[in-house]
mmCIF file of C-alpha atoms in Angstrom:
data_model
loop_
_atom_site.group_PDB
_atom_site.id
_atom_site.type_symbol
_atom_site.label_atom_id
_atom_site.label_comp_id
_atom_site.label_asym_id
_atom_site.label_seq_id
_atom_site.Cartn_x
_atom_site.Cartn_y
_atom_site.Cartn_z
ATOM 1 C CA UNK A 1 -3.176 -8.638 -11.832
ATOM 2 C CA UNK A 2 -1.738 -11.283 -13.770
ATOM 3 C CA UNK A 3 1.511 -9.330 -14.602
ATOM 4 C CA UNK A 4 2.147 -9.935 -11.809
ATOM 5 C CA UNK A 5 3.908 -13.032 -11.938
ATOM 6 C CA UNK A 6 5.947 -11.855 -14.538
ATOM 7 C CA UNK A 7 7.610 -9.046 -11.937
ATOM 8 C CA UNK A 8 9.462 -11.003 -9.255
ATOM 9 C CA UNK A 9 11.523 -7.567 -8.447
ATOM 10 C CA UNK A 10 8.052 -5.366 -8.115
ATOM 11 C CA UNK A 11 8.642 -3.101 -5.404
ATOM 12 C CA UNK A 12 4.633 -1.178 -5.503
ATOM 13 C CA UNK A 13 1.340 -2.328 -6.430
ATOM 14 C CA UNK A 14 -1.497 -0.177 -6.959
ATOM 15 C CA UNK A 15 -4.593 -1.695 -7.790
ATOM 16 C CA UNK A 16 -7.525 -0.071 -5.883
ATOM 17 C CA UNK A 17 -10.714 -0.070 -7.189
ATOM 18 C CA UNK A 18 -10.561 -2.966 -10.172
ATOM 19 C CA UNK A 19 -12.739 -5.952 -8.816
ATOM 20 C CA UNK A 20 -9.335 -8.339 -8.056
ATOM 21 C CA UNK A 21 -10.654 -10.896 -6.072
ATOM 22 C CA UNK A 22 -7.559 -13.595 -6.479
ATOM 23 C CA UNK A 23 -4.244 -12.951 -5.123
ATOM 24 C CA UNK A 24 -2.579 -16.083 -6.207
ATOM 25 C CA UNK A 25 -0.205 -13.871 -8.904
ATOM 26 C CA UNK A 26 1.239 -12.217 -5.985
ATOM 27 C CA UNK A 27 3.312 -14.608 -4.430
ATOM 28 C CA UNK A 28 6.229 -14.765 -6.128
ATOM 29 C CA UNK A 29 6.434 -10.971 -5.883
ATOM 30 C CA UNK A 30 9.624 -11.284 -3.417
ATOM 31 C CA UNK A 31 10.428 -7.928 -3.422
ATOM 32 C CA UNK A 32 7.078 -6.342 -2.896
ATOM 33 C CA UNK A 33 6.877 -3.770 0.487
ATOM 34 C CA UNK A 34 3.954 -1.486 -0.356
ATOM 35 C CA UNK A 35 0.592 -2.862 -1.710
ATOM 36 C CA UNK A 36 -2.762 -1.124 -2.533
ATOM 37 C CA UNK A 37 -6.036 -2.802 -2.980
ATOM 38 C CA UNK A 38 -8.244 -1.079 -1.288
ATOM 39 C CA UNK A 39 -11.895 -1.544 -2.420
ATOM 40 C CA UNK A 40 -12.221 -4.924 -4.674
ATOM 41 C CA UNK A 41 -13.712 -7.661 -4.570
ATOM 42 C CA UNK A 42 -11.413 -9.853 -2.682
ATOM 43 C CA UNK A 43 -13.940 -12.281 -0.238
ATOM 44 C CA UNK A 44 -11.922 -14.460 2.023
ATOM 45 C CA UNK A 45 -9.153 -13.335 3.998
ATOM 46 C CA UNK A 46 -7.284 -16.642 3.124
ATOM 47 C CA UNK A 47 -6.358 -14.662 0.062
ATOM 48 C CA UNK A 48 -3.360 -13.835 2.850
ATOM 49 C CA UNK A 49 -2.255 -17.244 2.194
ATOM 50 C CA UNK A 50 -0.280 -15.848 -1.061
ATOM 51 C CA UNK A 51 1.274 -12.820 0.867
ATOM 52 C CA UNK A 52 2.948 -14.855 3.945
ATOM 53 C CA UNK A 53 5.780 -15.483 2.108
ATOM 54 C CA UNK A 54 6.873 -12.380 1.009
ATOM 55 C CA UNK A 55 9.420 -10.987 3.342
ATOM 56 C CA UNK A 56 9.785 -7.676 2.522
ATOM 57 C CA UNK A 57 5.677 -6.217 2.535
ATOM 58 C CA UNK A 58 5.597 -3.955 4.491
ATOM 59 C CA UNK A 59 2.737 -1.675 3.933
ATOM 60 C CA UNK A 60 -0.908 -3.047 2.916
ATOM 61 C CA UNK A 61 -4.020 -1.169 2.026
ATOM 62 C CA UNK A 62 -6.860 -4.034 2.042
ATOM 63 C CA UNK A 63 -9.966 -2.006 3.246
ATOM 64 C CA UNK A 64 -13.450 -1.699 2.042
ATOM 65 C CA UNK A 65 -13.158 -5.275 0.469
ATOM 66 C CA UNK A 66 -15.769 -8.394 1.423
ATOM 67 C CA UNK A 67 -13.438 -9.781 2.790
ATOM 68 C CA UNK A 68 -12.877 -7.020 5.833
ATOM 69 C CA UNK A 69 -16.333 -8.401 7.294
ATOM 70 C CA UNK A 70 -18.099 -6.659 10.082
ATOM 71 C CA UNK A 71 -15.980 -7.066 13.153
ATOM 72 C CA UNK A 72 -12.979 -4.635 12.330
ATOM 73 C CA UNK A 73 -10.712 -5.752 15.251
ATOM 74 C CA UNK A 74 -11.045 -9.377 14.159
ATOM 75 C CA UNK A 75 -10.209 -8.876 10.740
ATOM 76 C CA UNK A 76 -7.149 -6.781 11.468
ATOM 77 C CA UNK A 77 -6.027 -8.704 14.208
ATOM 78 C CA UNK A 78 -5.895 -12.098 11.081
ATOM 79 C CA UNK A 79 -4.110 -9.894 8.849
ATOM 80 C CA UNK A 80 -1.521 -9.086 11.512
ATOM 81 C CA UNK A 81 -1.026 -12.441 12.673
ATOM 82 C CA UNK A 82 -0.632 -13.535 9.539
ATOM 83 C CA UNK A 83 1.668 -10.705 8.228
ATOM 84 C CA UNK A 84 3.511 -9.500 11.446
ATOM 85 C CA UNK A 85 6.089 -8.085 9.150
ATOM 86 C CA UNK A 86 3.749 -5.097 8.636
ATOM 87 C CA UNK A 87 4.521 -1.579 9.639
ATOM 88 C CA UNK A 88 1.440 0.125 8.321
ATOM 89 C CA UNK A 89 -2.139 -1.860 7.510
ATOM 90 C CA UNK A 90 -5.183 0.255 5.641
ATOM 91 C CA UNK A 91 -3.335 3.614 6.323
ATOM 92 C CA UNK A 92 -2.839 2.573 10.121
ATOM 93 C CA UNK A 93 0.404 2.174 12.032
ATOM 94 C CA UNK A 94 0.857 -1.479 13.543
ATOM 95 C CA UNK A 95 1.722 -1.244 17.146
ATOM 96 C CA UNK A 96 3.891 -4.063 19.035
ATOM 97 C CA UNK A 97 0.854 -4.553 20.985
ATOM 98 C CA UNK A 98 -0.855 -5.387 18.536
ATOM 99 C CA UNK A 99 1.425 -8.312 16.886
ATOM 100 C CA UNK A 100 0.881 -9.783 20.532
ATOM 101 C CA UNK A 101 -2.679 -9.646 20.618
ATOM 102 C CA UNK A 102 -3.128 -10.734 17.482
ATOM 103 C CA UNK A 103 -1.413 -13.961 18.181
ATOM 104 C CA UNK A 104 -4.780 -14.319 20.422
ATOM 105 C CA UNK A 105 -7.311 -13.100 18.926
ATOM 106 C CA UNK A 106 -6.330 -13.097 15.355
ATOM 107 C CA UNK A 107 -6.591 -16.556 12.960
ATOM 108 C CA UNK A 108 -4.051 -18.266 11.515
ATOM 109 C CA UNK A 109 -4.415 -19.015 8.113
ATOM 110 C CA UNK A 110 -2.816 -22.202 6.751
ATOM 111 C CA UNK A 111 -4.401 -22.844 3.150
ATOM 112 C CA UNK A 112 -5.386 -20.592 0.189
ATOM 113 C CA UNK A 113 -9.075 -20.006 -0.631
ATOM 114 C CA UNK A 114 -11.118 -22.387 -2.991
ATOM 115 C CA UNK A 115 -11.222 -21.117 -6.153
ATOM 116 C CA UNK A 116 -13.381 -18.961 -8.117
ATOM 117 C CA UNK A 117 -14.759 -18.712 -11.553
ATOM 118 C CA UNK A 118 -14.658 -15.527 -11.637
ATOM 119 C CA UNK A 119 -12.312 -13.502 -13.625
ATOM 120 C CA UNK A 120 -10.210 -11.004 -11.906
ATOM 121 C CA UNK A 121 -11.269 -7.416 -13.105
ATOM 122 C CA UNK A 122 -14.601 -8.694 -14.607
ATOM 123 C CA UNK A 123 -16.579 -9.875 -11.976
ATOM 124 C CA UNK A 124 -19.955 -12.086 -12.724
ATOM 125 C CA UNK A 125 -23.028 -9.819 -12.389
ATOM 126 C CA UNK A 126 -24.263 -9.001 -8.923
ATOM 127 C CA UNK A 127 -26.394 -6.373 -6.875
ATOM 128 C CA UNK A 128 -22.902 -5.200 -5.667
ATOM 129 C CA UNK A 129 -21.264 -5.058 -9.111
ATOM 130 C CA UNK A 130 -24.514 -3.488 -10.486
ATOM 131 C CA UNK A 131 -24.254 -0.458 -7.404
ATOM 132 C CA UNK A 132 -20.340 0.222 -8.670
ATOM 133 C CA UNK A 133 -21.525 0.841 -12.051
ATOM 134 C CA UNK A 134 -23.371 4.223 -10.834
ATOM 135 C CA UNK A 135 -21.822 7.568 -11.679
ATOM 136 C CA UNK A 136 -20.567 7.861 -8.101
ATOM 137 C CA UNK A 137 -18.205 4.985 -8.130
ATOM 138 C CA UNK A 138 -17.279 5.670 -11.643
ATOM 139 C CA UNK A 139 -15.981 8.756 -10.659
ATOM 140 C CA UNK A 140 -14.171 7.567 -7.604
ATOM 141 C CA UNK A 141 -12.308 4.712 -9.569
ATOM 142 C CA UNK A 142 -11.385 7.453 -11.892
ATOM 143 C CA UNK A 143 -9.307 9.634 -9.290
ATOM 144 C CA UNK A 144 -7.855 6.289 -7.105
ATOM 145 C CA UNK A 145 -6.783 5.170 -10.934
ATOM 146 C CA UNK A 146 -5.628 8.654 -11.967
ATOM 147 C CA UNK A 147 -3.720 9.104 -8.554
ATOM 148 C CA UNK A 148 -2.449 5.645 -8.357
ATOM 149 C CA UNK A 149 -1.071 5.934 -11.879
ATOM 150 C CA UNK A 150 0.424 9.224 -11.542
ATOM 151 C CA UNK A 151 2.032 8.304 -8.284
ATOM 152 C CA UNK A 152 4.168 5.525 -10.397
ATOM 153 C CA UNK A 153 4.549 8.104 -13.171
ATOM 154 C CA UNK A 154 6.085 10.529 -10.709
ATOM 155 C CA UNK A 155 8.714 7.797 -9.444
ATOM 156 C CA UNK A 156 9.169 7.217 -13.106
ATOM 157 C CA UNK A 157 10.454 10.434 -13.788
ATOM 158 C CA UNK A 158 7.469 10.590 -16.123
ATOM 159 C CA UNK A 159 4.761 13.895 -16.113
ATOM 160 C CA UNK A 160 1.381 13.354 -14.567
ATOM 161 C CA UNK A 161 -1.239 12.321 -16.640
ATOM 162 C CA UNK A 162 -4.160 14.873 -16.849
ATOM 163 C CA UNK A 163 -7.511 14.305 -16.044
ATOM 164 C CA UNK A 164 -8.823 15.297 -19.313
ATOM 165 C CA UNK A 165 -6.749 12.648 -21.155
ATOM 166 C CA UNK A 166 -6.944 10.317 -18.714
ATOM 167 C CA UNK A 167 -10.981 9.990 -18.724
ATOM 168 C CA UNK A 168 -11.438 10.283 -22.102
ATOM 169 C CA UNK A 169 -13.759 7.159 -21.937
ATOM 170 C CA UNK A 170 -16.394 6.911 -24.571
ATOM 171 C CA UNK A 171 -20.059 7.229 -22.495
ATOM 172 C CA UNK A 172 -21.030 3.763 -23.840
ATOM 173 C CA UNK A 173 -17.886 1.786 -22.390
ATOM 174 C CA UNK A 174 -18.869 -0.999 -20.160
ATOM 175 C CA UNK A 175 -17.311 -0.361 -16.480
ATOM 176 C CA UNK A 176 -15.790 -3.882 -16.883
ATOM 177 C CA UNK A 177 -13.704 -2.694 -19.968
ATOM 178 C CA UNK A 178 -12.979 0.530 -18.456
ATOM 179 C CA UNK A 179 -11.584 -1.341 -15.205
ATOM 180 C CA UNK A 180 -9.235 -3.541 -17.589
ATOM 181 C CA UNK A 181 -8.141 -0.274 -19.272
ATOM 182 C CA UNK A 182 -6.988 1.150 -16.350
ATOM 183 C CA UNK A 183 -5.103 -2.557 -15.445
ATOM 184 C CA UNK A 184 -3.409 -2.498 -18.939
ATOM 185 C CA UNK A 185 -2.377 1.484 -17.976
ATOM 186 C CA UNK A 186 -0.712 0.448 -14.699
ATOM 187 C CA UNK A 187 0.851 -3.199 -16.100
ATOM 188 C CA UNK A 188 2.601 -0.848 -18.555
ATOM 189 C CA UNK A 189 3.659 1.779 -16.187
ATOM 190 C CA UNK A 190 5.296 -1.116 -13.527
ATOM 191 C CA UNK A 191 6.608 -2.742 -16.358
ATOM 192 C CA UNK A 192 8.975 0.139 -17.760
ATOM 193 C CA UNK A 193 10.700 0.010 -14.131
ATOM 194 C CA UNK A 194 12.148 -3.372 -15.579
ATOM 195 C CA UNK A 195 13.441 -1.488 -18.739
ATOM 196 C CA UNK A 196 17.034 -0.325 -19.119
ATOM 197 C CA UNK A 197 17.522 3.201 -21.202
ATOM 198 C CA UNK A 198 18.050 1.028 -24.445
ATOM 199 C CA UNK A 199 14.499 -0.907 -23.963
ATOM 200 C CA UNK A 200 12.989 2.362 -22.790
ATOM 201 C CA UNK A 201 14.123 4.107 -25.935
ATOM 202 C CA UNK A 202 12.169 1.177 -27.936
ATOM 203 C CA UNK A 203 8.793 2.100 -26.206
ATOM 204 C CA UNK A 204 9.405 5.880 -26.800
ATOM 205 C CA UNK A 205 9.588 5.282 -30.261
ATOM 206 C CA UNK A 206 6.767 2.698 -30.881
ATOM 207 C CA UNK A 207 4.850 5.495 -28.344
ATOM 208 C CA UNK A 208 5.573 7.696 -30.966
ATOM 209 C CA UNK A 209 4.526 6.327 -34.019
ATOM 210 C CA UNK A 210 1.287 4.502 -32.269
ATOM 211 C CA UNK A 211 0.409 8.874 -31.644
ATOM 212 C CA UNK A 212 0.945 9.729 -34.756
ATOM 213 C CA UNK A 213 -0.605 6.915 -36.751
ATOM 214 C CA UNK A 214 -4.104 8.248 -34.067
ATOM 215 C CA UNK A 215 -3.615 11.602 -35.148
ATOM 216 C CA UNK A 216 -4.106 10.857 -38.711
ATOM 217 C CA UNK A 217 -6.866 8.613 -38.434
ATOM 218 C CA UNK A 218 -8.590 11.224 -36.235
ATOM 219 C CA UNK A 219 -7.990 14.087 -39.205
ATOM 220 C CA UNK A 220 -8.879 11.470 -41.669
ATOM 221 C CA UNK A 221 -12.271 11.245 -39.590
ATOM 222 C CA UNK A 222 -12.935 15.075 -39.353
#
């Protein structure tokens, strides 16, 4: 998530399902409206500390992280007092009455969260990171990465990616450096918005000679 900061004009982040738990590189992401992170490992809802400043978000997925806690109706009502700008939150419409209730009920956040040690994308070991690693959540971070990538693919004029390319993984790949595969996938992908036809001509080629120079090794191999 760290490209981030380098993409002041971002209009779409996708990054469900990849154990973010700092959103510090989001906030000078000024043109951001729509972002994803649904399922991470993002703890403290002061994390919205980075977001109140952006003035165009205006869709947010945050859902199924720590951070959500078990009173539902407190935790939206924060994020909507904090972000009133918000239209939709965790697939969900925001309703005027809500904005005023949440100036009740909801907590205003002032200060950003203390920080962690942790790396983003490589969490420390825990019982929780140790239950994602099962076949189950493998798979599902494999279709919110595949769909999330081919959604930005599709507004990229590009073709979707298929699923037999895309999880061509080798069996002993650590989750961890699967998860930062996936983050290098979808840096790359938001980056080339930023390109101009010259600079995306440049990648096509390099894309081109990067295949073939794989193809030979793998013929070499056989």
């Amino acid at each position: 998530i760290s490209i981030c900061r380098d993409l002041p004009n971002i209009e779409v982040i996708t990054f469900s399902v990849n154990g973010i738990s700092d959103l510090e590189p989001l906030n000078q992401c000024q043109n951001l409206s729509e972002l994803y992170l649904r399922k991470n490992n993002i703890t403290s809802l002061n994390e919205l500390f980075y977001l109140k400043n952006l003035p165009r978000l205006r869709v947010l997925w945050l859902s199924e992280n720590p951070c959500c806690g078990s009173d539902p109706h407190r935790y939206r009502m924060t994020v909507l007092r904090n972000l009133p700008s918000l239209q939709k939150l965790d697939n969900q419409a925001v309703t005027e009455e809500e904005l005023s209730q949440a100036l009740v009920d909801g907590e205003e956040i002032t200060a950003p969260p203390a920080r962690r040690s942790v790396e983003n994308g490589c969490p420390e070991s825990t019982e929780s990171s140790a239950a994602e690693s099962t076949t189950e959540t493998e798979s599902e971070l494999l279709n919110f990465s595949l769909e999330e990538t081919n959604k930005i693919r599709e507004e990229l004029g590009m073709k979707p990616v298929p699923r037999d390319k895309f999880s061509s993984f080798s069996p002993r790949e650590t989750d961890c450096n699967r998860k930062k595969r996936n983050n290098v996938l979808n840096a790359i992908l938001l980056l080339m918005k930023e390109l101009d036809a010259e600079g995306l001509e440049i990648v096509q080629q390099t894309v081109g000679r990067r295949l073939q120079a794989f193809r030979k090794k793998e013929l070499q191999e056989e």
